Coordinates of C-alpha atoms in Angstrom, one line a residue:
X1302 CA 4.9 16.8 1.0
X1303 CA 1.6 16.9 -0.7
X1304 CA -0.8 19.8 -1.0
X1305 CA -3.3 19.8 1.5
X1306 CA -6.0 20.7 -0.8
X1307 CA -4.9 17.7 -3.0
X1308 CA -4.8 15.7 -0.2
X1309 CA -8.7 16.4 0.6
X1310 CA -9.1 15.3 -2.7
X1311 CA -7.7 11.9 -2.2
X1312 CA -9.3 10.5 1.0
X1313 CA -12.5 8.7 2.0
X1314 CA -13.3 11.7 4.7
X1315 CA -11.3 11.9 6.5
X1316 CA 3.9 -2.2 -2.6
X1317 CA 20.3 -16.7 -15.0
X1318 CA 20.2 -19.1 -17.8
X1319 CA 23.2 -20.3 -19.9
X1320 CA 24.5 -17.8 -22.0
X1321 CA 23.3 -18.7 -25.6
X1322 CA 25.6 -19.8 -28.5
X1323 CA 28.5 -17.1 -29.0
X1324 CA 26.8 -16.8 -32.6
X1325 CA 23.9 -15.3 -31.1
X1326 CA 23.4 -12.3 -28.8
X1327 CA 22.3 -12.6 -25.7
X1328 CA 18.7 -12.1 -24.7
X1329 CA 17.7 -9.9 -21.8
X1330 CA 15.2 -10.9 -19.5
X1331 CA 11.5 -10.3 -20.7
X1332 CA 10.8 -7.4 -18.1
X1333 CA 13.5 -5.3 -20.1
X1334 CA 12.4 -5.8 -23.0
X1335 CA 8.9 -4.2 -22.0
X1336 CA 8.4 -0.1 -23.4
X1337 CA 7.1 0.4 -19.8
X1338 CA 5.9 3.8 -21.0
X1339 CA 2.7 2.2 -23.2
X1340 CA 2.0 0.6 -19.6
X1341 CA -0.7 2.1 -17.4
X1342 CA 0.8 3.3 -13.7
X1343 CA -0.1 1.4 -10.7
X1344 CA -1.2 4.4 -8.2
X1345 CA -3.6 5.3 -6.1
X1346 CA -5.6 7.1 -8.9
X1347 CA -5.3 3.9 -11.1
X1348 CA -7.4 1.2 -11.7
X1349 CA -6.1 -2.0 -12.7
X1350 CA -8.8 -4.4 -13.7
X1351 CA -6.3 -6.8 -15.2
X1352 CA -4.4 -7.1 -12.0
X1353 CA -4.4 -10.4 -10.0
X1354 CA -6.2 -10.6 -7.0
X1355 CA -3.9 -11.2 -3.8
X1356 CA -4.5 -14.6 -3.0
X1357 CA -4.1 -14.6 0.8
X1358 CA -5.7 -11.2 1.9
X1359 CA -5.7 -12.1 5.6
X1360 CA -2.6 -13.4 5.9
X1361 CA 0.5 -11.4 7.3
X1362 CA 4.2 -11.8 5.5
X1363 CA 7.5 -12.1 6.7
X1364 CA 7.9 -8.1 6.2
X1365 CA 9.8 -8.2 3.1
X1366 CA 9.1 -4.8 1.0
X1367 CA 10.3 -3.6 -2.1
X1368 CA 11.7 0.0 -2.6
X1369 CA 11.7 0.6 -5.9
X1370 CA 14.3 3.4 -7.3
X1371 CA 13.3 3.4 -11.3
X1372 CA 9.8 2.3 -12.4
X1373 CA 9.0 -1.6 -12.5
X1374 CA 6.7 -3.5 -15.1
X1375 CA 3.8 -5.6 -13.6
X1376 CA 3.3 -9.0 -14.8
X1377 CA -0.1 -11.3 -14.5
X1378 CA 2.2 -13.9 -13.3
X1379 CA 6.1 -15.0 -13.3
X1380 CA 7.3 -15.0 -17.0
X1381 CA 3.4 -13.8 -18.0
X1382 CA 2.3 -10.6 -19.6
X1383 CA 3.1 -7.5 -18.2
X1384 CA -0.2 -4.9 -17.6
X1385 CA 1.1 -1.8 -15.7
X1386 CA 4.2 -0.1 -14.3
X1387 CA 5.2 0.7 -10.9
X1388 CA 6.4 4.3 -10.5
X1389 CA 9.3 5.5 -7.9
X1390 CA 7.0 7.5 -6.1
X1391 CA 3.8 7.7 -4.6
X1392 CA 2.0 11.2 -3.9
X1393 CA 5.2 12.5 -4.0
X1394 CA 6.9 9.7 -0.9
X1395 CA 9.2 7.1 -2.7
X1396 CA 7.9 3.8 -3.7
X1397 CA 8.0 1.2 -0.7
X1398 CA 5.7 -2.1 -1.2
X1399 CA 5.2 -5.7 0.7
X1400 CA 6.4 -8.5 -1.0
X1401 CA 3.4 -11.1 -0.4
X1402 CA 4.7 -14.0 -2.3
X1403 CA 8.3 -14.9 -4.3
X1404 CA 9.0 -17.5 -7.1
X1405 CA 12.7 -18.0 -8.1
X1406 CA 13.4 -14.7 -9.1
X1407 CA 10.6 -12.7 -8.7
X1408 CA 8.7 -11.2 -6.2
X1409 CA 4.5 -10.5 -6.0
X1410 CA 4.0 -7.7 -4.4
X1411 CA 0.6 -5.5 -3.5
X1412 CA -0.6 -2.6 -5.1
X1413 CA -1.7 1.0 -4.7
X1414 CA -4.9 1.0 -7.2
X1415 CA -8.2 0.0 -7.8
X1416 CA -9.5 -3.0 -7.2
X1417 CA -8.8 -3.4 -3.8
X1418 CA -6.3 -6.2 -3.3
X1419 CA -5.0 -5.6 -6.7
X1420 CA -1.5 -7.5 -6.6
X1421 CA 1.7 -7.4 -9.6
X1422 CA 4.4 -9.6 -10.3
X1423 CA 7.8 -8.2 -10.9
X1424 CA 11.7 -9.2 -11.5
X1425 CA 13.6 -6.1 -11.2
X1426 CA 17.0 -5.3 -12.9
X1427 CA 20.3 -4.5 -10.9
X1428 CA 19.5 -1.2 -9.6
X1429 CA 15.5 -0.9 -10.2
X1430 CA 14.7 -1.9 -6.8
X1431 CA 16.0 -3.2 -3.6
X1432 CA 14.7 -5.2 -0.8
X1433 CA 14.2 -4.8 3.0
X1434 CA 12.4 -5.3 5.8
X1435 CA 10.3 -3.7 8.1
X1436 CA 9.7 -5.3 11.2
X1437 CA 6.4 -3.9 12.1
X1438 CA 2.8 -4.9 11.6
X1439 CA -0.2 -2.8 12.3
X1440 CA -3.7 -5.0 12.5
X1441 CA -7.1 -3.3 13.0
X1442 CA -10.5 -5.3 14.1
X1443 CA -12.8 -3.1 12.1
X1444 CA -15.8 -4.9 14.2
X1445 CA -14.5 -4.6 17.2
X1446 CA -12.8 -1.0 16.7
X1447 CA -8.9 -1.4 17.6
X1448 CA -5.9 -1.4 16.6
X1449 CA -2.8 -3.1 17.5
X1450 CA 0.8 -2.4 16.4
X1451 CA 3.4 -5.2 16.6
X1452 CA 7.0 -5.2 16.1
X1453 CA 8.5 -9.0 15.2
X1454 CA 5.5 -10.2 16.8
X1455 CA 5.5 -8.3 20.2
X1456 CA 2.6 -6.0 21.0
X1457 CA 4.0 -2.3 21.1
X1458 CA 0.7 -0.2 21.5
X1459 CA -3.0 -0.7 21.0
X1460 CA -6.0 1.6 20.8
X1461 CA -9.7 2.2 20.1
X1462 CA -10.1 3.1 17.0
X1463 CA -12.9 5.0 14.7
X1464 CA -13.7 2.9 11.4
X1465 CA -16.2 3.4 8.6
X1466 CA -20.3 4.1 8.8
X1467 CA -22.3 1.5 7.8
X1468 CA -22.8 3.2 4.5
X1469 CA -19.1 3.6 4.1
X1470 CA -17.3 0.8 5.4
X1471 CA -13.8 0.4 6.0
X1472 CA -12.7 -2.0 3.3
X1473 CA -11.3 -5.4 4.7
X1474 CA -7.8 -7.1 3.3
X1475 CA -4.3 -6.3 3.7
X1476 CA -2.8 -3.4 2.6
X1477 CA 0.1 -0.9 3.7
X1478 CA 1.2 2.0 4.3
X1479 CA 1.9 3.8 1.1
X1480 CA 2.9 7.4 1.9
X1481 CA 3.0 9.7 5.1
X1482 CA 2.1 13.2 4.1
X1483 CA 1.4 16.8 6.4
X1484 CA -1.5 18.3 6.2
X1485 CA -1.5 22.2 5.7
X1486 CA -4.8 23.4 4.8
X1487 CA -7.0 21.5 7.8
X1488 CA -6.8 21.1 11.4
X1489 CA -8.2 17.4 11.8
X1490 CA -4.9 15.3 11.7
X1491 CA -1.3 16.8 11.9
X1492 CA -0.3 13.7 9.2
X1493 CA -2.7 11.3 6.7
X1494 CA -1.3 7.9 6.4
X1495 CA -2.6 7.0 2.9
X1496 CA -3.1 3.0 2.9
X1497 CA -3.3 0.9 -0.8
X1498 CA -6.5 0.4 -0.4
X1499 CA -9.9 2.3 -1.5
X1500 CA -13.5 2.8 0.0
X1501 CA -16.0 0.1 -1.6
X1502 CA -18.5 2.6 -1.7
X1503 CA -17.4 5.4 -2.8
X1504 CA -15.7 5.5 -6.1
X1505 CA -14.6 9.7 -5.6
X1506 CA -14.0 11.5 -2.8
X1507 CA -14.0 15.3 -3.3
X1508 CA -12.9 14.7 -7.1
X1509 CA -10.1 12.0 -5.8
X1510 CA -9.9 8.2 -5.7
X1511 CA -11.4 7.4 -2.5
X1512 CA -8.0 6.7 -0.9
X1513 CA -8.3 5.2 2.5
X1514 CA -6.2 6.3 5.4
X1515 CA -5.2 6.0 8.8
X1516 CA -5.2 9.6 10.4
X1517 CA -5.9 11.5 14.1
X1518 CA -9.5 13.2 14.6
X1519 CA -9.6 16.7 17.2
X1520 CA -12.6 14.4 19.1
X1521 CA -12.1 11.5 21.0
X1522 CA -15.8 10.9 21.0
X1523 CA -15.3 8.9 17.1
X1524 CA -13.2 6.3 18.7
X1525 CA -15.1 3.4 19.3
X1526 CA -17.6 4.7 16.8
X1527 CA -18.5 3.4 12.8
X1528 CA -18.9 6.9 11.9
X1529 CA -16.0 7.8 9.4
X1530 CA -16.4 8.0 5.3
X1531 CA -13.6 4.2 5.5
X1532 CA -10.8 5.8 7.1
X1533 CA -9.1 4.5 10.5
X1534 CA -9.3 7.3 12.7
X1535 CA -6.7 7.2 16.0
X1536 CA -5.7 8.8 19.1
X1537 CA -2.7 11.3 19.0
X1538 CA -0.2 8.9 20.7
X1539 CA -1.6 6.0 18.2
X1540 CA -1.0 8.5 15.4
X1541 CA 2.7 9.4 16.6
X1542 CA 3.8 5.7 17.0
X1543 CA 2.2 5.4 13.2
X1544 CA 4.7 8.2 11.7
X1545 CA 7.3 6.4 12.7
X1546 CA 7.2 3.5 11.3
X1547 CA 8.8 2.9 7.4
X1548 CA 6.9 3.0 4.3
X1549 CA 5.3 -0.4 3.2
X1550 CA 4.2 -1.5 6.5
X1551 CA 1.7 -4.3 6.5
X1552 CA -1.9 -3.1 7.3
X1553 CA -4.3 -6.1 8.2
X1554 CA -7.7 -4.7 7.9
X1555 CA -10.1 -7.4 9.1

């Protein structure tokens, strides 16, 4: 688990062709052939400007994510050039992402960095990453302050929630959740949720990114309030369904 005095830094306040000739030796595909090390990383401290923008920001999936074991390249498109690399972990929680669109072999999938929405395509190697699904969808009306969590389409809990001021909104899009860490320096929330997604206004938090999370609050008085610095804060038993649920988890903020 993460520092909690790092974690303060992080949040707003609170993803074959025909063998050629025998004369010739085989090709591997392009993604191996990338020196992912010259590649910038695609965390939450990262900003990506060359990233593609997710196309469909309001749309959910089908829950496929992506756990990814050794570090990925990130294309612009299938077969296109490659702009960042997608470490195995993620403040320190391994590397789960939603797979938001696939072509043949390879799989688009959302990101943990600046800009919000930023998106990468990737074909991993036998043993880079591995699929799955996660069943569960959490959606939160930012205007109307509540949350809802889903699992294969059936309501399973819903809340009011506390979203962003109107100085600091809570950025809208989909996102996930991207790492589930304990707090140990303050009181406010047993466990951040860290989303992959980043305040609008703010580009630094206390030195960090500007991380959005979900996250509990001691006062019940913020729910049903626009009061937070873009973090989604919940009730205890909202927060307590939340740890439970696996990395990578849609998050439909709209």
């Amino acid at each position: 688990m993460l520092a909690g005095a790092l974690l303060l830094a992080l949040l707003t306040g609170c993803g074959s062709a025909p063998a050629p000739p025998a004369a010739a030796p085989e090709q591997p595909p392009a993604q191996a052939r990338v020196v992912t090390a010259d590649l910038p990383e695609a965390t939450t401290f990262g900003d990506l400007s060359e990233a593609p923008a997710d196309p469909a920001p309001q749309q959910p999936t089908d829950g496929t994510v992506l756990r990814v074991h050794d570090e990925l390249a990130l294309y612009d498109a299938p077969d296109g050039e490659p702009f960042a690399r997608l470490p195995a972990t993620q403040l320190e929680n391994p590397t789960w992402v939603p797979v938001v669109e696939t072509r043949g072999q390879w799989s688009r999938v959302l990101l943990p960095s600046r800009p919000t929405g930023a998106t990468g395509w990737v074909r991993p190697e036998p043993g880079q990453a591995e699929p799955a699904r996660s069943p569960y969808e959490v959606e939160v009306d930012v205007d109307a302050m509540r949350m809802v969590v889903r699992e294969s389409g059936r309501e399973i809990g819903s809340w009011t929630v506390g979203v962003g001021g109107e100085g600091t909104p809570t950025p809208r899009g989909r996102t996930y959740m991207m790492a589930a860490i304990e707090e140990t320096v303050t009181t406010f929330s047993p466990v951040i949720l860290p989303l992959g997604t980043h305040s609008q206004t703010l580009t630094s938090y206390g030195g960090g990114p500007g991380t959005v999370a979900l996250h509990g609050w001691p006062d019940s008085s913020v729910f049903g309030t626009a009061s937070s610095d873009g973090c989604v804060r919940v009730p205890d038993d909202a927060l307590d369904l939340l740890t439970t649920l696996p990395l990578g988890t849609l998050v439909l903020l709209r």
